[in-house]
Short mmCIF file of C-alpha atoms and ligand atoms in Angstrom, two decimals:
data_model
loop_
_atom_site.label_atom_id
_atom_site.label_comp_id
_atom_site.label_asym_id
_atom_site.label_seq_id
_atom_site.Cartn_x
_atom_site.Cartn_y
_atom_site.Cartn_z
CA MET A 1 7.41 -87.74 -164.66
CA GLU A 2 7.14 -89.93 -161.60
CA GLN A 3 3.70 -89.62 -160.05
CA THR A 4 2.24 -91.08 -156.93
CA VAL A 5 -0.89 -93.15 -157.36
CA GLU A 6 -2.80 -90.37 -155.67
CA GLN A 7 -1.61 -87.88 -158.29
CA LYS A 8 -2.49 -90.31 -161.04
CA LEU A 9 -6.00 -90.78 -159.67
CA LYS A 10 -6.50 -87.05 -159.33
CA ALA A 11 -5.26 -86.49 -162.89
CA LEU A 12 -7.57 -89.22 -164.17
CA TRP A 13 -10.53 -87.77 -162.31
CA ALA A 14 -9.79 -84.27 -163.64
CA TRP A 15 -9.57 -85.63 -167.15
CA GLN A 16 -12.80 -87.62 -166.79
CA SER A 17 -14.65 -84.59 -165.36
CA ILE A 18 -13.84 -82.47 -168.40
CA GLN A 19 -14.74 -85.30 -170.77
CA THR A 20 -18.08 -85.66 -169.01
CA GLN A 21 -18.80 -81.96 -169.46
CA ILE A 22 -18.02 -82.24 -173.17
CA ASP A 23 -20.28 -85.29 -173.40
CA LYS A 24 -23.12 -83.35 -171.83
CA ILE A 25 -22.76 -80.48 -174.29
CA ARG A 26 -22.74 -82.89 -177.22
CA GLN A 27 -25.72 -84.71 -175.83
CA VAL A 28 -27.77 -81.54 -175.68
CA ARG A 29 -26.85 -80.77 -179.25
CA GLY A 30 -27.00 -84.40 -180.29
CA GLU A 31 -30.65 -84.89 -181.22
CA LEU A 32 -31.11 -81.58 -183.00
CA PRO A 33 -29.09 -82.20 -186.18
CA ILE A 34 -31.01 -85.47 -186.63
CA GLU A 35 -34.34 -83.69 -186.10
CA VAL A 36 -33.34 -81.00 -188.60
CA ALA A 37 -32.37 -83.62 -191.18
CA ASP A 38 -35.64 -85.52 -190.63
CA LEU A 39 -37.68 -82.35 -191.15
CA GLU A 40 -35.77 -81.53 -194.30
CA ASP A 41 -36.56 -85.00 -195.65
CA GLU A 42 -40.20 -84.61 -194.70
CA ILE A 43 -40.44 -81.22 -196.43
CA ALA A 44 -38.79 -82.58 -199.57
CA GLY A 45 -41.37 -85.38 -199.58
CA LEU A 46 -44.25 -82.92 -199.15
CA ASP A 47 -42.90 -80.67 -201.90
CA THR A 48 -42.82 -83.67 -204.25
CA ARG A 49 -46.38 -84.50 -203.28
CA ILE A 50 -47.53 -80.93 -203.87
CA GLU A 51 -45.96 -80.92 -207.31
CA LYS A 52 -47.59 -84.26 -208.15
CA ILE A 53 -51.06 -83.04 -207.12
CA ARG A 54 -50.48 -79.79 -209.01
CA ASN A 55 -49.69 -81.79 -212.17
CA GLU A 56 -52.73 -84.00 -211.67
CA LEU A 57 -54.94 -80.94 -211.27
CA ASP A 58 -53.48 -79.45 -214.47
CA GLU A 59 -54.21 -82.69 -216.31
CA LEU A 60 -57.78 -82.77 -215.01
CA GLU A 61 -58.33 -79.17 -216.06
CA ASP A 62 -56.90 -79.92 -219.48
CA SER A 63 -59.20 -82.91 -219.80
CA ILE A 64 -62.20 -80.71 -219.02
CA VAL A 65 -61.18 -78.23 -221.73
CA LYS A 66 -60.73 -81.15 -224.14
CA ARG A 67 -64.17 -82.59 -223.31
CA LYS A 68 -65.80 -79.18 -223.67
CA ASN A 69 -64.28 -78.85 -227.12
CA MET A 70 -65.53 -82.32 -227.98
CA ILE A 71 -69.03 -81.27 -226.90
CA LYS A 72 -68.79 -78.20 -229.16
CA ASP A 73 -67.66 -80.38 -232.07
CA SER A 74 -70.57 -82.74 -231.49
CA GLN A 75 -73.03 -79.84 -231.27
CA THR A 76 -71.67 -78.48 -234.56
CA ALA A 77 -72.01 -81.91 -236.13
CA ILE A 78 -75.59 -82.26 -234.87
CA LYS A 79 -76.52 -78.90 -236.40
CA LYS A 80 -74.98 -80.03 -239.68
CA TYR A 81 -76.88 -83.35 -239.59
CA GLU A 82 -80.12 -81.60 -238.65
CA ALA A 83 -79.73 -79.37 -241.71
CA GLN A 84 -79.13 -82.47 -243.83
CA LEU A 85 -82.29 -84.06 -242.45
CA ASN A 86 -84.32 -81.41 -244.25
CA GLU A 87 -82.86 -82.50 -247.55
CA VAL A 88 -83.01 -86.28 -247.25
CA LYS A 89 -84.20 -88.18 -250.28
CA ASN A 90 -85.34 -91.40 -248.66
CA ASN A 91 -85.94 -93.20 -245.39
CA ARG A 92 -82.59 -94.98 -245.41
CA GLU A 93 -80.72 -91.69 -245.61
CA TYR A 94 -83.00 -90.26 -242.90
CA ASP A 95 -82.28 -93.21 -240.60
CA ALA A 96 -78.54 -93.01 -241.22
CA ILE A 97 -78.45 -89.30 -240.37
CA SER A 98 -80.72 -89.78 -237.35
CA LYS A 99 -78.31 -92.46 -236.15
CA GLU A 100 -75.40 -90.02 -236.44
CA ILE A 101 -77.32 -87.42 -234.45
CA GLU A 102 -78.04 -90.01 -231.80
CA ILE A 103 -74.36 -91.02 -231.62
CA GLN A 104 -73.24 -87.40 -231.27
CA GLY A 105 -75.85 -86.95 -228.54
CA LEU A 106 -74.41 -89.91 -226.67
CA GLU A 107 -70.93 -88.51 -227.19
CA ILE A 108 -72.04 -85.29 -225.52
CA GLN A 109 -73.54 -87.18 -222.56
CA VAL A 110 -70.33 -89.16 -222.07
CA CYS A 111 -68.30 -85.95 -222.18
CA GLU A 112 -70.59 -84.28 -219.67
CA LYS A 113 -70.27 -87.28 -217.38
CA ARG A 114 -66.47 -87.20 -217.65
CA ILE A 115 -66.46 -83.47 -216.93
CA ARG A 116 -68.55 -84.00 -213.76
CA GLU A 117 -66.14 -86.77 -212.67
CA ALA A 118 -63.14 -84.55 -213.34
CA GLU A 119 -64.73 -81.67 -211.43
CA PHE A 120 -65.38 -83.98 -208.49
CA GLU A 121 -61.77 -85.18 -208.57
CA ILE A 122 -60.52 -81.60 -208.80
CA LYS A 123 -62.52 -80.75 -205.72
CA ASN A 124 -61.01 -83.66 -203.76
CA LYS A 125 -57.50 -83.09 -204.99
CA THR A 126 -57.73 -79.38 -204.25
CA GLU A 127 -58.63 -80.22 -200.67
CA SER A 128 -55.66 -82.53 -200.29
CA TYR A 129 -53.48 -79.99 -202.11
CA GLU A 130 -54.43 -77.30 -199.62
CA ALA A 131 -53.96 -79.66 -196.66
CA THR A 132 -50.49 -80.58 -197.93
CA LEU A 133 -49.61 -76.92 -198.39
CA LYS A 134 -50.61 -76.32 -194.80
CA ASN A 135 -48.51 -79.28 -193.66
CA VAL A 136 -45.48 -78.08 -195.51
CA ASP A 137 -45.88 -74.60 -194.08
CA PHE A 138 -46.10 -76.08 -190.64
CA SER A 139 -43.03 -78.28 -191.17
CA LYS A 140 -41.08 -75.36 -192.59
CA ALA A 141 -41.89 -73.24 -189.58
CA GLU A 142 -40.85 -76.12 -187.34
CA LEU A 143 -37.65 -76.58 -189.32
CA ASN A 144 -36.77 -72.91 -189.04
CA GLY A 145 -37.32 -73.10 -185.28
CA LYS A 146 -35.09 -76.16 -184.94
CA LYS A 147 -32.40 -74.65 -187.14
CA GLU A 148 -32.41 -71.51 -185.07
CA GLU A 149 -32.29 -73.55 -181.88
CA LEU A 150 -29.39 -75.59 -183.26
CA GLU A 151 -27.50 -72.48 -184.29
CA ASN A 152 -28.03 -70.90 -180.90
CA ILE A 153 -26.96 -74.00 -179.06
CA THR A 154 -23.98 -74.49 -181.34
CA SER A 155 -22.74 -70.95 -181.05
CA GLU A 156 -23.39 -70.91 -177.33
CA THR A 157 -21.67 -74.18 -176.66
CA GLN A 158 -18.94 -74.19 -179.28
CA LYS A 159 -16.79 -71.75 -177.36
CA GLU A 160 -17.34 -73.71 -174.18
CA GLU A 161 -16.55 -76.96 -175.94
CA ASP A 162 -13.36 -75.58 -177.46
CA GLN A 163 -12.32 -74.42 -174.03
CA LEU A 164 -13.02 -77.82 -172.57
CA MET A 165 -11.12 -79.56 -175.36
CA LYS A 166 -8.11 -77.49 -174.43
CA GLY A 167 -8.71 -78.54 -170.85
CA VAL A 168 -8.65 -82.19 -171.92
CA GLU A 169 -5.33 -81.66 -173.67
CA GLU A 170 -3.93 -80.05 -170.55
CA ALA A 171 -5.30 -82.82 -168.34
CA GLU A 172 -3.79 -85.45 -170.62
CA LYS A 173 -0.33 -84.00 -170.00
CA ASN A 174 -0.66 -85.14 -166.41
CA ILE A 175 -1.43 -88.76 -167.32
CA GLU A 176 1.22 -91.16 -168.52
CA ASP A 177 0.70 -92.44 -172.05
CA ARG A 178 -0.04 -96.05 -171.25
CA LEU A 179 -2.50 -95.24 -168.54
CA LEU A 180 -4.19 -92.71 -170.79
CA LYS A 181 -4.46 -95.22 -173.60
CA VAL A 182 -6.08 -97.79 -171.31
CA THR A 183 -8.44 -95.24 -169.80
CA ASN A 184 -9.44 -93.87 -173.18
CA LYS A 185 -10.20 -97.38 -174.41
CA LEU A 186 -12.22 -98.00 -171.26
CA ARG A 187 -14.12 -94.73 -171.76
CA ARG A 188 -15.03 -95.66 -175.32
CA SER A 189 -16.34 -99.02 -174.18
CA PHE A 190 -19.12 -97.39 -172.13
CA ARG A 191 -22.04 -95.65 -173.74
CA ASN A 192 -22.05 -92.95 -171.06
CA GLY A 193 -18.31 -92.40 -171.55
CA LEU A 194 -17.51 -92.88 -167.89
CA ALA A 195 -14.17 -94.62 -167.34
CA VAL A 196 -13.25 -93.03 -164.00
CA VAL A 197 -15.98 -92.99 -161.38
CA SER A 198 -16.30 -92.31 -157.69
CA ILE A 199 -17.68 -94.20 -154.73
CA GLU A 200 -21.23 -93.06 -154.08
CA ARG A 201 -23.19 -94.41 -151.14
CA ASP A 202 -20.84 -97.41 -150.87
CA SER A 203 -21.41 -98.19 -154.54
CA CYS A 204 -19.65 -97.75 -157.85
CA SER A 205 -21.27 -94.70 -159.45
CA GLY A 206 -20.67 -96.25 -162.83
CA CYS A 207 -22.64 -99.48 -162.44
CA HIS A 208 -24.29 -98.90 -159.03
CA ASN A 209 -23.05 -102.18 -157.60
CA LYS A 210 -21.97 -102.24 -153.96
CA ILE A 211 -18.27 -101.96 -153.27
CA PRO A 212 -17.12 -104.20 -150.41
CA PRO A 213 -15.86 -102.20 -147.38
CA GLN A 214 -12.38 -103.71 -147.70
CA LEU A 215 -12.11 -102.52 -151.31
CA GLN A 216 -13.49 -99.10 -150.36
CA SER A 217 -10.80 -98.66 -147.78
CA GLU A 218 -8.13 -99.69 -150.33
CA ILE A 219 -9.52 -97.10 -152.75
CA ARG A 220 -9.32 -94.43 -150.04
CA GLN A 221 -5.71 -95.34 -149.29
CA ARG A 222 -4.80 -94.34 -152.87
CA LYS A 223 -1.91 -96.78 -152.95
CA LYS A 224 -2.90 -98.41 -156.23
CA ILE A 225 -5.34 -97.95 -159.05
CA ILE A 226 -8.42 -100.03 -158.31
CA ILE A 227 -11.14 -100.96 -160.72
CA CYS A 228 -14.74 -101.89 -160.00
CA GLU A 229 -15.03 -105.65 -159.84
CA HIS A 230 -18.35 -105.49 -161.69
CA CYS A 231 -17.87 -103.01 -164.53
CA GLY A 232 -14.11 -102.53 -164.67
CA ARG A 233 -14.19 -98.75 -164.26
CA ILE A 234 -11.42 -97.01 -162.39
CA LEU A 235 -12.61 -96.00 -158.92
CA VAL A 236 -11.68 -92.89 -156.93
CA ASP A 237 -12.82 -91.99 -153.45
CA GLU A 238 -15.39 -89.32 -152.66
CA GLU A 239 -12.78 -86.85 -151.53
CA ILE A 240 -11.00 -86.79 -154.88
CA ALA A 241 -14.33 -86.52 -156.63
CA ASN A 242 -15.47 -83.60 -154.51
CA GLU A 243 -12.22 -81.71 -154.81
CA GLU A 244 -12.77 -81.36 -158.53
CA ALA A 245 -16.46 -80.60 -158.40
ZN1 ZN B 1 -18.86 -100.54 -161.42
#
């Protein structure tokens, strides 16, 4: 396959144009999978938090039941001691039993205080539990929206992308191997994936540096492949660029 430089430049431009279209499709899709993954992480974190608060609430409720039982036990003990008081034989016995009653009374007060504290904590934790539930609902709704968006974009663009990929393969048939290898390497070296660019307003449309008039006229002659002296991209003239567009 012996090509003129002009044919080579046109083939390169055609190839680059399709690659650019593919890049654009991938760019549109690009952020969404990351956003979906981030949301899934966030929801997993919130679910863990909800479970933790739920467990804490259960523990607090259990502790209240326990304290209430302790109060009942103390009340039973007090009744027993009060009955014994009626049958005391001496002052020492009376004092000892009175002391027990006093201790059980204190026990009850402590339990009541702990119950109030637990109830206060339950109130606070329930608020944060409900807020977290709301957050997770919100995030789940957002996630569903993003997933749907991603699916739509993927199904919409997949066909187009497949078509374009075929186009790239076709375009590559018109470029000799060595030139393709160099151009591909060049393309990968730029974040925007542009290896073949056109003259735009006397400048390289890849790096926006001015192209000297002499070089511009050489590019337009299409006698050899010329690269931008600033960024190293392959340059084509406006006419080639517009033919493809
Ligand atoms: Zn340049």
